[in-house]
Tab-separated table of C-alpha atoms (C1' of nucleotides) in Angstrom:
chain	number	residue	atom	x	y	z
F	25	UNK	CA	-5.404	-13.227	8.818
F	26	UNK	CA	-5.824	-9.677	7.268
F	27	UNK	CA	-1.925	-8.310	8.292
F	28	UNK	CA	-0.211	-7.092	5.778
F	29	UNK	CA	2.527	-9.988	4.661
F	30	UNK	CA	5.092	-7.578	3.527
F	31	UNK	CA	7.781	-9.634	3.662
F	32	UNK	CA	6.953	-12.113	0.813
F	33	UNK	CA	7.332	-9.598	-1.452
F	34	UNK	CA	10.807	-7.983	-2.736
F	35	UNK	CA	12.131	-4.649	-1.258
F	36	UNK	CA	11.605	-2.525	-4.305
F	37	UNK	CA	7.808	-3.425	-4.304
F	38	UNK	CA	7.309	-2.660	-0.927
F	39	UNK	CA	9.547	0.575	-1.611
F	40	UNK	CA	7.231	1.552	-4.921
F	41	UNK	CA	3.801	0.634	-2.481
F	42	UNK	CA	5.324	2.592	0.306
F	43	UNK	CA	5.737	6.205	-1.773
F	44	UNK	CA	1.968	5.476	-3.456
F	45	UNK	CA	0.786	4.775	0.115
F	46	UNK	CA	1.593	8.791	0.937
F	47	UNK	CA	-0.299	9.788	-2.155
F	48	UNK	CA	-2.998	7.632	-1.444
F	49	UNK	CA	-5.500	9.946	0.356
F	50	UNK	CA	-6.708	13.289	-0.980
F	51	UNK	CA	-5.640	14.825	1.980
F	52	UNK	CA	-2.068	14.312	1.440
F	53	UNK	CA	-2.308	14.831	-2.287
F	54	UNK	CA	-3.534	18.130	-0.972
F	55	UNK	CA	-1.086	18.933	1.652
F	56	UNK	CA	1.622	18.197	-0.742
F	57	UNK	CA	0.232	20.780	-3.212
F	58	UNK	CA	-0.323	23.277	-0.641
F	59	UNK	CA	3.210	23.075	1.197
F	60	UNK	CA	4.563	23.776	-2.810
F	61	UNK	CA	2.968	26.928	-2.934
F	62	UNK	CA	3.482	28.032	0.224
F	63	UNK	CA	6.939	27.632	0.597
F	64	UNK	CA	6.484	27.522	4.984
F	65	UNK	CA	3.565	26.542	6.304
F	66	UNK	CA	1.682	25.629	9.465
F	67	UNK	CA	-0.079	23.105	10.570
F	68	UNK	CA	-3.278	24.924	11.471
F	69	UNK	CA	-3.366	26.695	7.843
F	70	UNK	CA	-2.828	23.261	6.363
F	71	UNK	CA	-5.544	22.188	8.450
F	72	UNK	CA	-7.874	25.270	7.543
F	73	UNK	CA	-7.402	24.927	4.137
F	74	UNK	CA	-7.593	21.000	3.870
F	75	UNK	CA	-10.692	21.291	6.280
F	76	UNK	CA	-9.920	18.808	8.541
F	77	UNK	CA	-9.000	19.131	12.350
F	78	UNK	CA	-5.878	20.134	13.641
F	79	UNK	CA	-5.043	16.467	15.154
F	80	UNK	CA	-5.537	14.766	11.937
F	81	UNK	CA	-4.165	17.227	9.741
F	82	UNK	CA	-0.893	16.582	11.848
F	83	UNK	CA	-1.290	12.829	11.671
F	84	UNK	CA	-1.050	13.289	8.018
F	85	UNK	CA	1.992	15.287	8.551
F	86	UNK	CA	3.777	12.548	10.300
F	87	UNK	CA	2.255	10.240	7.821
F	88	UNK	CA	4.519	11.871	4.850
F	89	UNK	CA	7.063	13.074	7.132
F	90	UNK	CA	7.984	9.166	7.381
F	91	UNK	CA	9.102	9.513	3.951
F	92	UNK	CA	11.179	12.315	4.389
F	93	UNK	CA	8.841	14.462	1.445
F	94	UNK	CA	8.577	17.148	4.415
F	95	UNK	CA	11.006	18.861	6.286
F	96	UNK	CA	10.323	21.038	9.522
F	97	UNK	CA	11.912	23.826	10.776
F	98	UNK	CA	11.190	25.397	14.118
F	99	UNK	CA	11.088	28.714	14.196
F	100	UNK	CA	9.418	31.493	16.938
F	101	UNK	CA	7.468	28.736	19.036
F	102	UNK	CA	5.873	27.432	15.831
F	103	UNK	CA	6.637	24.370	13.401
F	104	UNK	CA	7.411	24.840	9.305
F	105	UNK	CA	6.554	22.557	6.967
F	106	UNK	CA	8.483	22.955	3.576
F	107	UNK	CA	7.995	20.308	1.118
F	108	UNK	CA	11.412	18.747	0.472
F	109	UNK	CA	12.121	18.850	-2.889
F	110	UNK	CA	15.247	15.992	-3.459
F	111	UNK	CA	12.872	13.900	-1.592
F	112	UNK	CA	10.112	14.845	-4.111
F	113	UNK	CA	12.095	14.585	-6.774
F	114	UNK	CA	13.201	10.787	-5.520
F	115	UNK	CA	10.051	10.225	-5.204
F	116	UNK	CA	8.818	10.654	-8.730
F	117	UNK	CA	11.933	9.279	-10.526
F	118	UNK	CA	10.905	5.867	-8.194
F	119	UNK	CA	7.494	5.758	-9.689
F	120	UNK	CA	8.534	6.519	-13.137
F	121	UNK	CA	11.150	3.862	-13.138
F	122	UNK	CA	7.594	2.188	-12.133
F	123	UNK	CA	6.410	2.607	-15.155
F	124	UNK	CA	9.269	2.266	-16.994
F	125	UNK	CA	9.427	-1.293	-16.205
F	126	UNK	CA	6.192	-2.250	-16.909
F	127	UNK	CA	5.893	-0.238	-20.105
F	128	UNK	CA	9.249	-2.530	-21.047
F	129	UNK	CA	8.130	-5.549	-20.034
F	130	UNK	CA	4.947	-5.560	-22.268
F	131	UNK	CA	7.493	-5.141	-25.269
F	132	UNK	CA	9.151	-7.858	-24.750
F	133	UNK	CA	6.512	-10.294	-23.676
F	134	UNK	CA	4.998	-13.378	-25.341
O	23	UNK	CA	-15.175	9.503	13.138
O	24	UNK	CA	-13.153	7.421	11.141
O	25	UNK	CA	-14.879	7.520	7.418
O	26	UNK	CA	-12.833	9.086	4.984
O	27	UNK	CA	-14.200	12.388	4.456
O	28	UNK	CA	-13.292	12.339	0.909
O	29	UNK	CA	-16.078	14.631	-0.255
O	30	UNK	CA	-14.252	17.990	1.191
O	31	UNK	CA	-11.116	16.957	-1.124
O	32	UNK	CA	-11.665	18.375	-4.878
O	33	UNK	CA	-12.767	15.865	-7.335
O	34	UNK	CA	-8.979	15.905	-8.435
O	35	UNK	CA	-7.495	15.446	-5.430
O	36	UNK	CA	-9.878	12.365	-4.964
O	37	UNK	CA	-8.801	11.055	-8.841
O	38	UNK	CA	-5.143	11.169	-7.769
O	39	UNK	CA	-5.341	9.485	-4.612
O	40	UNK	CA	-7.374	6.693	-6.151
O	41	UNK	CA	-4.901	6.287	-8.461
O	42	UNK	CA	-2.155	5.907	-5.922
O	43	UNK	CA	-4.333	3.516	-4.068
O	44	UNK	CA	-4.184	1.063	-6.404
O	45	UNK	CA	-0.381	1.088	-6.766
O	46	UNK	CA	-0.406	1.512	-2.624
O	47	UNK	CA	0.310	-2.525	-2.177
O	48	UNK	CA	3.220	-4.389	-2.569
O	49	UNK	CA	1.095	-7.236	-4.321
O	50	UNK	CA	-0.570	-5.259	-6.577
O	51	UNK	CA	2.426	-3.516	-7.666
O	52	UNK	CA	3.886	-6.855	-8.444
O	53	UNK	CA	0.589	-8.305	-10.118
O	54	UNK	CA	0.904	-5.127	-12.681
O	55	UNK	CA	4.694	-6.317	-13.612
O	56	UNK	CA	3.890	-9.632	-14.035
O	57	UNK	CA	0.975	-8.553	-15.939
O	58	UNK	CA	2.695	-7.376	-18.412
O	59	UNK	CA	5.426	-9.492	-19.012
O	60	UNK	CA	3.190	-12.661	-19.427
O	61	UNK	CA	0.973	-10.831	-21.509
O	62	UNK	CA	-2.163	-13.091	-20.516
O	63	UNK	CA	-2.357	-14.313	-17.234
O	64	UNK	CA	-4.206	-16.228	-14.903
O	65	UNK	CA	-5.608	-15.862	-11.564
O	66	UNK	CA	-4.040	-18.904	-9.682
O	67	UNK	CA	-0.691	-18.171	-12.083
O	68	UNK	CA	-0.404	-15.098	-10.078
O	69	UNK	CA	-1.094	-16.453	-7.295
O	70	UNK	CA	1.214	-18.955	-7.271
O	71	UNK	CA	3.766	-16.030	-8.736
O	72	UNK	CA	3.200	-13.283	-5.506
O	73	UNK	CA	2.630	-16.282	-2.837
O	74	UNK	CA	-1.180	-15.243	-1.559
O	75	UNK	CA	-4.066	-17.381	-1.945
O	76	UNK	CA	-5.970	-17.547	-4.472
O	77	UNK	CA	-9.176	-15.843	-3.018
O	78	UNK	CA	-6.398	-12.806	-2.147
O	79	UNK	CA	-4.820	-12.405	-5.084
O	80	UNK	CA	-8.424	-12.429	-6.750
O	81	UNK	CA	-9.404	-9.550	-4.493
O	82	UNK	CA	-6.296	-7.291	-5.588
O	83	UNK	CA	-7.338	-8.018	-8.641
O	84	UNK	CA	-10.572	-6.604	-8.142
O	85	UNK	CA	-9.052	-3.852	-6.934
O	86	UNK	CA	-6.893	-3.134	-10.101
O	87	UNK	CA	-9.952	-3.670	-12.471
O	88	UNK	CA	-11.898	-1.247	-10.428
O	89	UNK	CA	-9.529	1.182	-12.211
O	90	UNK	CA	-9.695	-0.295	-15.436
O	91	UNK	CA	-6.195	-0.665	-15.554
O	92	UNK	CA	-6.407	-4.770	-16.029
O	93	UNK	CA	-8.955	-6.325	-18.535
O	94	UNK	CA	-10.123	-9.672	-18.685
O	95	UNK	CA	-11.050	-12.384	-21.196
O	96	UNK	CA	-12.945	-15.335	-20.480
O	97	UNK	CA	-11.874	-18.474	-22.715
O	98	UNK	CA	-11.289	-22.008	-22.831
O	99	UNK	CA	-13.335	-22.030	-19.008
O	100	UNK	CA	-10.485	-19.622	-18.209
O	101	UNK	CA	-10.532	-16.007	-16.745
O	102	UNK	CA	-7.592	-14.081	-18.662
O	103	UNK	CA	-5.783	-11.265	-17.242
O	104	UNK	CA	-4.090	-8.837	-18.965
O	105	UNK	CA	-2.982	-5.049	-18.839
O	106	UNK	CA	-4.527	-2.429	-20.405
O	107	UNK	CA	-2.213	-0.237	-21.468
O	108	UNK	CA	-4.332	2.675	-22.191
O	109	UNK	CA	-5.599	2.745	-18.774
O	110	UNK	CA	-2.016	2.222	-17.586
O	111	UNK	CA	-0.600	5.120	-19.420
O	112	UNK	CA	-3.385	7.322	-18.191
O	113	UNK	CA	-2.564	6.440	-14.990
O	114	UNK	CA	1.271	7.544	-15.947
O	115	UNK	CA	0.317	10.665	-17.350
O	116	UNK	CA	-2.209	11.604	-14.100
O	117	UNK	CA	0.534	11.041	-11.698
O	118	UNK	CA	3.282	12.542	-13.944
O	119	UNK	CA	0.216	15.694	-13.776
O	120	UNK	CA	0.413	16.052	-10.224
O	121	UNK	CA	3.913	15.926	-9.585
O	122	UNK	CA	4.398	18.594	-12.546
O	123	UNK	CA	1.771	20.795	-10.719
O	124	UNK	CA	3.457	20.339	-7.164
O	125	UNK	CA	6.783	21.085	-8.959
O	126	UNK	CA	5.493	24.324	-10.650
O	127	UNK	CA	4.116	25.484	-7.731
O	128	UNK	CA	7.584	25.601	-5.757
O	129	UNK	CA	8.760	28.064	-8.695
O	130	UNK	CA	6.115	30.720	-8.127
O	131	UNK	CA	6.511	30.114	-4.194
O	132	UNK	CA	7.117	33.128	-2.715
D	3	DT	C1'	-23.198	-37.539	-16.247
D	4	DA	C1'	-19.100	-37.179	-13.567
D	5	DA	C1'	-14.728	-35.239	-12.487
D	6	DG	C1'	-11.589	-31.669	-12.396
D	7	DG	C1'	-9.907	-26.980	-12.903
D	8	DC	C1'	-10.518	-22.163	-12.254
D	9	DC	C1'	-12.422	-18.287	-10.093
D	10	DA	C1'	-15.625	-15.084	-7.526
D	11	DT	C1'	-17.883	-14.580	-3.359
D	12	DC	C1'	-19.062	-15.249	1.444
D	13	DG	C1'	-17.787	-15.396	6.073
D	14	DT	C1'	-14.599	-14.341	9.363
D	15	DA	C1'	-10.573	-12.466	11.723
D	16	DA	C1'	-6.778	-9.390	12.406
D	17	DT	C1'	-4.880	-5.190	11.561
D	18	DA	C1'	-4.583	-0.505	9.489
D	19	DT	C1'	-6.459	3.827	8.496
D	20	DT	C1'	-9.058	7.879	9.261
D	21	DG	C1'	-11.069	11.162	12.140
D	22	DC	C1'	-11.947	14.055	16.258
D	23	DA	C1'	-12.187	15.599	21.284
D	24	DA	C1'	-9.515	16.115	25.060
D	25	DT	C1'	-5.248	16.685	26.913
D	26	DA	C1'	-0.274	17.387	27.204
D	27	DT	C1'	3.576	19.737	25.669
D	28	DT	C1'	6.350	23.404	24.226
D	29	DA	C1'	7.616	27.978	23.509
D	30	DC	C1'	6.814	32.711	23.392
D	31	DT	C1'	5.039	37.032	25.744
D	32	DC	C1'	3.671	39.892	29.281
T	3	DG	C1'	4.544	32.845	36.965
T	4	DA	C1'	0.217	33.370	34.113
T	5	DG	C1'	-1.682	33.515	29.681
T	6	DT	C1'	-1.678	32.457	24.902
T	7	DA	C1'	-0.677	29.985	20.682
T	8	DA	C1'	0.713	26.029	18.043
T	9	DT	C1'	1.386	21.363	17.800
T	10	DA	C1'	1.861	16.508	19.262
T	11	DT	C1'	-0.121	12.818	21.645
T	12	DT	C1'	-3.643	9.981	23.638
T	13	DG	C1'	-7.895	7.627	23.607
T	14	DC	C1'	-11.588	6.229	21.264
T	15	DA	C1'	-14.855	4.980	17.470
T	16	DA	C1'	-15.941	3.841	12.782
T	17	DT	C1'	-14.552	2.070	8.670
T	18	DA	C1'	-11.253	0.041	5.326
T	19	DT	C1'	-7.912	-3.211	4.143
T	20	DT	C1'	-5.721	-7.541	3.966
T	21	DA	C1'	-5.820	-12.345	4.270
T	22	DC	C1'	-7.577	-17.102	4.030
T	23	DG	C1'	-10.802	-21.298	4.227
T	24	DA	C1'	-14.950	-22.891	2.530
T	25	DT	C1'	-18.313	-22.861	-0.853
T	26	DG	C1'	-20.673	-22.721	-5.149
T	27	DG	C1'	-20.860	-21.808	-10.006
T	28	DC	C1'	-19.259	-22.444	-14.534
T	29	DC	C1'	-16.811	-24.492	-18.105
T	30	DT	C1'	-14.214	-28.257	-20.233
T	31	DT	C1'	-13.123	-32.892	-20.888
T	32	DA	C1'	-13.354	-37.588	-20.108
DNA sequence: TAAGGCCATCGTAATATTGCAATATTACTC
DNA sequence: GAGTAATATTGCAATATTACGATGGCCTTA
Protein backbone atom coordinates (compact mmCIF):
# COMPACT_ATOMS: atom_id res chain seq x y z
CA UNK A 1 0.00 0.00 0.00
CA UNK A 2 2.40 2.89 1.05
CA UNK A 3 -0.01 4.28 4.27
CA UNK A 4 1.57 4.53 7.13
CA UNK A 5 0.45 1.27 9.43
CA UNK A 6 0.76 3.03 12.66
CA UNK A 7 -1.17 0.97 14.53
CA UNK A 8 0.99 -2.23 14.56
CA UNK A 9 3.34 -0.60 16.41
CA UNK A 10 3.14 0.31 20.34
CA UNK A 11 2.10 3.86 21.52
CA UNK A 12 5.44 4.93 22.85
CA UNK A 13 7.05 4.30 19.35
CA UNK A 14 4.66 6.13 17.58
CA UNK A 15 4.96 8.84 20.49
CA UNK A 16 9.10 8.85 20.14
CA UNK A 17 8.49 8.96 15.88
CA UNK A 18 5.91 11.61 16.37
CA UNK A 19 8.36 14.34 18.39
CA UNK A 20 11.42 13.34 15.70
CA UNK A 21 8.82 13.89 12.94
CA UNK A 22 8.75 17.90 14.10
CA UNK A 23 12.51 17.97 14.03
CA UNK A 24 12.68 16.31 10.92
CA UNK A 25 12.97 19.23 8.41
CA UNK A 26 15.52 22.03 8.63
CA UNK A 27 12.91 24.37 8.56
CA UNK A 28 11.50 23.50 11.81
CA UNK A 29 14.87 22.82 13.36
CA UNK A 30 15.19 26.43 12.38
CA UNK A 31 12.01 27.88 13.52
CA UNK A 32 12.52 26.26 16.79
CA UNK A 33 15.91 28.00 17.20
CA UNK A 34 14.66 31.21 16.09
CA UNK A 35 11.35 31.40 18.32
CA UNK A 36 14.23 30.70 21.42
CA UNK A 37 15.90 33.74 20.73
CA UNK A 38 13.29 35.76 20.00
CA UNK A 39 11.20 35.30 22.77
CA UNK A 40 7.72 36.62 20.40
CA UNK A 41 7.78 36.29 17.07
CA UNK A 42 5.81 36.54 13.83
CA UNK A 43 5.11 34.61 11.29
CA UNK A 44 6.36 36.81 8.47
CA UNK A 45 9.89 37.33 10.37
CA UNK A 46 10.00 33.58 10.79
CA UNK A 47 9.30 33.39 7.28
CA UNK A 48 11.97 36.16 6.28
CA UNK A 49 14.51 34.72 8.13
CA UNK A 50 13.83 30.93 7.28
CA UNK A 51 13.39 32.15 3.57
CA UNK A 52 10.50 30.48 2.73
CA UNK A 53 6.94 31.95 1.91
CA UNK A 54 4.60 33.12 4.26
CA UNK A 55 2.00 30.09 3.57
CA UNK A 56 4.51 27.48 4.22
CA UNK A 57 6.30 29.03 6.89
CA UNK A 58 2.79 28.90 8.68
CA UNK A 59 2.18 25.31 7.65
CA UNK A 60 5.24 24.57 9.57
CA UNK A 61 3.82 26.45 12.40
CA UNK A 62 0.80 24.31 12.62
CA UNK A 63 3.04 21.43 11.92
CA UNK A 64 4.84 21.89 15.55
CA UNK A 65 1.99 23.60 17.00
CA UNK A 66 0.35 19.93 16.89
CA UNK A 67 2.77 19.10 19.46
CA UNK A 68 2.10 21.77 21.65
CA UNK A 69 6.24 23.00 21.36
CA UNK A 70 4.56 26.50 20.36
CA UNK A 71 2.25 28.57 22.00
CA UNK A 72 0.42 31.70 20.41
CA UNK A 73 -0.70 34.65 21.81
CA UNK A 74 -2.75 37.24 20.02
CA UNK A 75 -1.93 40.41 20.57
CA UNK A 76 -2.72 44.01 18.47
CA UNK A 77 -4.22 42.19 15.27
CA UNK A 78 -1.10 40.03 15.03
CA UNK A 79 -0.20 36.31 16.15
CA UNK A 80 2.97 35.40 18.74
CA UNK A 81 4.77 32.55 18.57
CA UNK A 82 6.77 31.73 21.84
CA UNK A 83 8.40 28.47 21.96
CA UNK A 84 6.89 26.59 24.91
CA UNK A 85 9.39 25.57 27.04
CA UNK A 86 7.63 22.50 29.44
CA UNK A 87 6.69 21.26 26.11
CA UNK A 88 10.38 21.51 25.01
CA UNK A 89 11.58 20.30 27.87
CA UNK A 90 9.04 17.04 27.50
CA UNK A 91 10.16 16.80 24.50
CA UNK A 92 13.82 16.15 25.08
CA UNK A 93 13.46 14.09 28.31
CA UNK A 94 11.15 11.67 25.68
CA UNK A 95 14.03 11.29 23.35
CA UNK A 96 16.60 10.85 25.94
CA UNK A 97 14.67 8.18 27.68
CA UNK A 98 15.13 7.13 23.79
CA UNK A 99 18.34 6.63 24.18
CA UNK A 100 18.40 5.55 27.42
CA UNK A 101 16.77 2.43 26.48
CA UNK A 102 18.69 1.49 23.78
CA UNK A 103 22.02 2.39 25.35
CA UNK A 104 20.60 -0.28 28.23
CA UNK A 105 19.53 -2.74 26.18
CA UNK A 106 22.94 -3.28 24.39
CA UNK A 107 24.33 -3.99 28.03
CA UNK A 108 22.41 -6.49 28.69
CA UNK A 109 22.17 -8.30 25.42
CA UNK A 110 23.52 -11.65 24.20
CA UNK B 1 6.85 23.46 -5.80
CA UNK B 2 7.02 20.73 -3.57
CA UNK B 3 11.00 19.74 -3.41
CA UNK B 4 12.44 20.32 -0.22
CA UNK B 5 14.37 23.36 -0.50
CA UNK B 6 16.89 22.13 1.85
CA UNK B 7 19.80 24.09 0.41
CA UNK B 8 18.54 27.62 2.04
CA UNK B 9 18.70 25.72 5.60
CA UNK B 10 22.47 25.90 7.07
CA UNK B 11 24.43 22.80 6.69
CA UNK B 12 23.52 22.27 10.49
CA UNK B 13 20.17 22.70 10.36
CA UNK B 14 20.16 20.08 7.44
CA UNK B 15 22.55 17.54 9.83
CA UNK B 16 19.91 17.77 12.57
CA UNK B 17 16.94 17.20 10.66
CA UNK B 18 18.51 14.18 8.99
CA UNK B 19 19.14 12.92 12.09
CA UNK B 20 15.59 13.20 13.29
CA UNK B 21 14.49 11.66 10.07
CA UNK B 22 15.76 8.59 10.74
CA UNK B 23 14.22 8.27 14.22
CA UNK B 24 10.87 10.00 12.45
CA UNK B 25 9.13 6.28 12.05
CA UNK B 26 7.58 4.22 14.38
CA UNK B 27 9.36 1.09 12.73
CA UNK B 28 12.56 2.34 12.68
CA UNK B 29 12.45 3.46 16.13
CA UNK B 30 11.56 -0.03 17.07
CA UNK B 31 14.19 -1.74 14.64
CA UNK B 32 16.99 0.43 16.70
CA UNK B 33 15.63 -1.22 20.18
CA UNK B 34 15.54 -4.44 18.99
CA UNK B 35 18.82 -3.85 17.51
CA UNK B 36 20.35 -3.63 20.35
CA UNK B 37 18.99 -5.99 22.56
CA UNK B 38 19.63 -8.98 20.15
CA UNK B 39 22.91 -7.78 19.51
CA UNK B 40 23.03 -9.42 15.87
CA UNK B 41 20.07 -9.52 14.00
CA UNK B 42 18.53 -10.48 10.96
CA UNK B 43 16.50 -8.98 8.33
CA UNK B 44 13.40 -11.35 8.24
CA UNK B 45 13.97 -11.62 12.38
CA UNK B 46 12.93 -8.09 12.37
CA UNK B 47 10.59 -8.45 10.25
CA UNK B 48 8.82 -10.94 11.74
CA UNK B 49 9.55 -8.79 15.22
CA UNK B 50 7.81 -5.13 13.85
CA UNK B 51 5.09 -7.08 11.56
CA UNK B 52 6.13 -5.47 7.88
CA UNK B 53 7.32 -7.44 5.09
CA UNK B 54 10.32 -8.29 4.52
CA UNK B 55 11.08 -6.03 1.43
CA UNK B 56 9.77 -3.04 4.09
CA UNK B 57 11.57 -3.69 6.85
CA UNK B 58 14.70 -4.03 4.44
CA UNK B 59 14.01 -0.53 3.17
CA UNK B 60 13.99 1.07 6.83
CA UNK B 61 16.87 -0.53 7.13
CA UNK B 62 18.38 1.16 4.37
CA UNK B 63 17.32 4.06 5.72
CA UNK B 64 19.11 3.60 9.16
CA UNK B 65 22.44 2.52 7.43
CA UNK B 66 22.29 5.58 5.32
CA UNK B 67 23.24 7.17 8.68
CA UNK B 68 25.65 4.75 9.66
CA UNK B 69 23.96 4.16 12.69
CA UNK B 70 23.43 0.13 11.88
CA UNK B 71 26.37 -1.99 10.45
CA UNK B 72 26.22 -5.13 8.82
CA UNK B 73 28.09 -8.44 8.57
CA UNK B 74 27.66 -10.89 5.99
CA UNK B 75 28.22 -14.64 7.28
CA UNK B 76 27.15 -18.05 7.12
CA UNK B 77 24.93 -16.73 3.63
CA UNK B 78 23.49 -14.37 6.26
CA UNK B 79 23.19 -10.48 6.30
CA UNK B 80 23.86 -9.44 10.11
CA UNK B 81 22.50 -6.43 11.64
CA UNK B 82 23.74 -4.79 14.37
CA UNK B 83 24.05 -1.23 16.06
CA UNK B 84 26.77 0.84 15.94
CA UNK B 85 27.09 2.44 18.88
CA UNK B 86 29.46 5.09 17.95
CA UNK B 87 27.23 6.32 15.34
CA UNK B 88 24.36 5.99 17.83
CA UNK B 89 25.94 8.06 20.47
CA UNK B 90 26.82 10.70 17.95
CA UNK B 91 23.52 10.84 17.06
CA UNK B 92 22.74 11.35 21.06
CA UNK B 93 25.16 13.91 21.49
CA UNK B 94 23.90 15.99 18.03
CA UNK B 95 20.42 16.06 19.25
CA UNK B 96 21.34 16.60 22.95
CA UNK B 97 23.48 19.82 20.84
CA UNK B 98 20.50 21.28 19.51
CA UNK B 99 18.24 21.15 22.25
CA UNK B 100 21.16 22.71 24.54
CA UNK B 101 21.46 25.53 21.88
CA UNK B 102 17.55 26.13 21.68
CA UNK B 103 17.62 26.06 25.53
CA UNK B 104 20.48 28.66 25.82
CA UNK B 105 19.00 30.77 23.56
CA UNK B 106 15.69 31.31 25.73
CA UNK B 107 18.20 32.63 28.57
CA UNK B 108 19.68 35.48 26.55
CA UNK B 109 16.04 36.14 25.03
CA UNK B 110 15.27 39.43 25.51
C1' DT C 1 23.49 -29.94 -9.37
C1' DA C 2 19.35 -28.98 -6.91
C1' DA C 3 16.82 -27.06 -3.18
C1' DG C 4 16.12 -23.84 0.25
C1' DG C 5 16.91 -19.67 2.90
C1' DC C 6 17.87 -14.87 3.06
C1' DC C 7 17.97 -10.40 1.24
C1' DA C 8 18.18 -6.36 -2.04
C1' DT C 9 15.91 -4.42 -5.76
C1' DC C 10 12.29 -3.45 -9.06
C1' DG C 11 7.76 -2.19 -10.03
C1' DT C 12 3.72 -0.34 -8.49
C1' DA C 13 0.27 1.95 -5.64
C1' DA C 14 -1.37 4.86 -2.01
C1' DT C 15 -0.53 8.45 0.88
C1' DA C 16 2.25 12.20 3.02
C1' DT C 17 5.08 16.09 2.71
C1' DT C 18 6.72 20.32 0.93
C1' DG C 19 6.11 24.47 -1.43
C1' DC C 20 3.82 28.57 -3.44
C1' DA C 21 0.11 31.65 -5.56
C1' DA C 22 -4.21 33.18 -4.80
C1' DT C 23 -7.69 34.06 -1.78
C1' DA C 24 -10.17 34.52 2.57
C1' DT C 25 -10.16 36.02 7.09
C1' DT C 26 -9.37 38.87 10.90
C1' DA C 27 -8.23 42.89 13.26
C1' DC C 28 -6.55 47.38 13.58
C1' DT C 29 -6.57 52.32 11.87
C1' DC C 30 -8.15 56.24 9.69
C1' DG D 1 -16.78 51.97 5.60
C1' DA D 2 -12.17 51.81 3.20
C1' DG D 3 -7.50 50.65 3.54
C1' DT D 4 -3.76 48.12 5.45
C1' DA D 5 -1.34 44.38 7.69
C1' DA D 6 -0.80 39.71 9.26
C1' DT D 7 -2.10 35.18 9.01
C1' DA D 8 -4.78 31.03 7.78
C1' DT D 9 -6.74 28.42 4.24
C1' DT D 10 -7.42 26.58 -0.30
C1' DG D 11 -5.92 24.59 -4.48
C1' DC D 12 -2.52 22.74 -6.94
C1' DA D 13 1.93 20.54 -8.37
C1' DA D 14 6.09 18.03 -7.47
C1' DT D 15 8.42 14.96 -4.79
C1' DA D 16 9.10 11.78 -0.84
C1' DT D 17 7.66 8.13 1.93
C1' DT D 18 5.65 3.85 3.04
C1' DA D 19 4.23 -0.59 1.84
C1' DC D 20 4.09 -5.06 -0.56
C1' DG D 21 4.43 -8.78 -4.32
C1' DA D 22 7.46 -10.58 -7.51
C1' DT D 23 11.93 -11.43 -8.94
C1' DG D 24 16.71 -12.53 -9.06
C1' DG D 25 21.10 -13.20 -6.88
C1' DC D 26 23.95 -15.35 -3.61
C1' DC D 27 25.24 -18.57 -0.31
C1' DT D 28 24.81 -22.96 2.14
C1' DT D 29 23.66 -27.62 2.43
C1' DA D 30 21.94 -31.80 0.92
Amino acid sequence: MGVSKNHIHTVRENEYAAIAKVLAHPARIAILAFAAKSKECLCKDIAERIKLSQPTTSQHLQVIQKLRVLETKFRDGKMYYSLNMEAFSNFKMKISEYFAIVEKRTENST
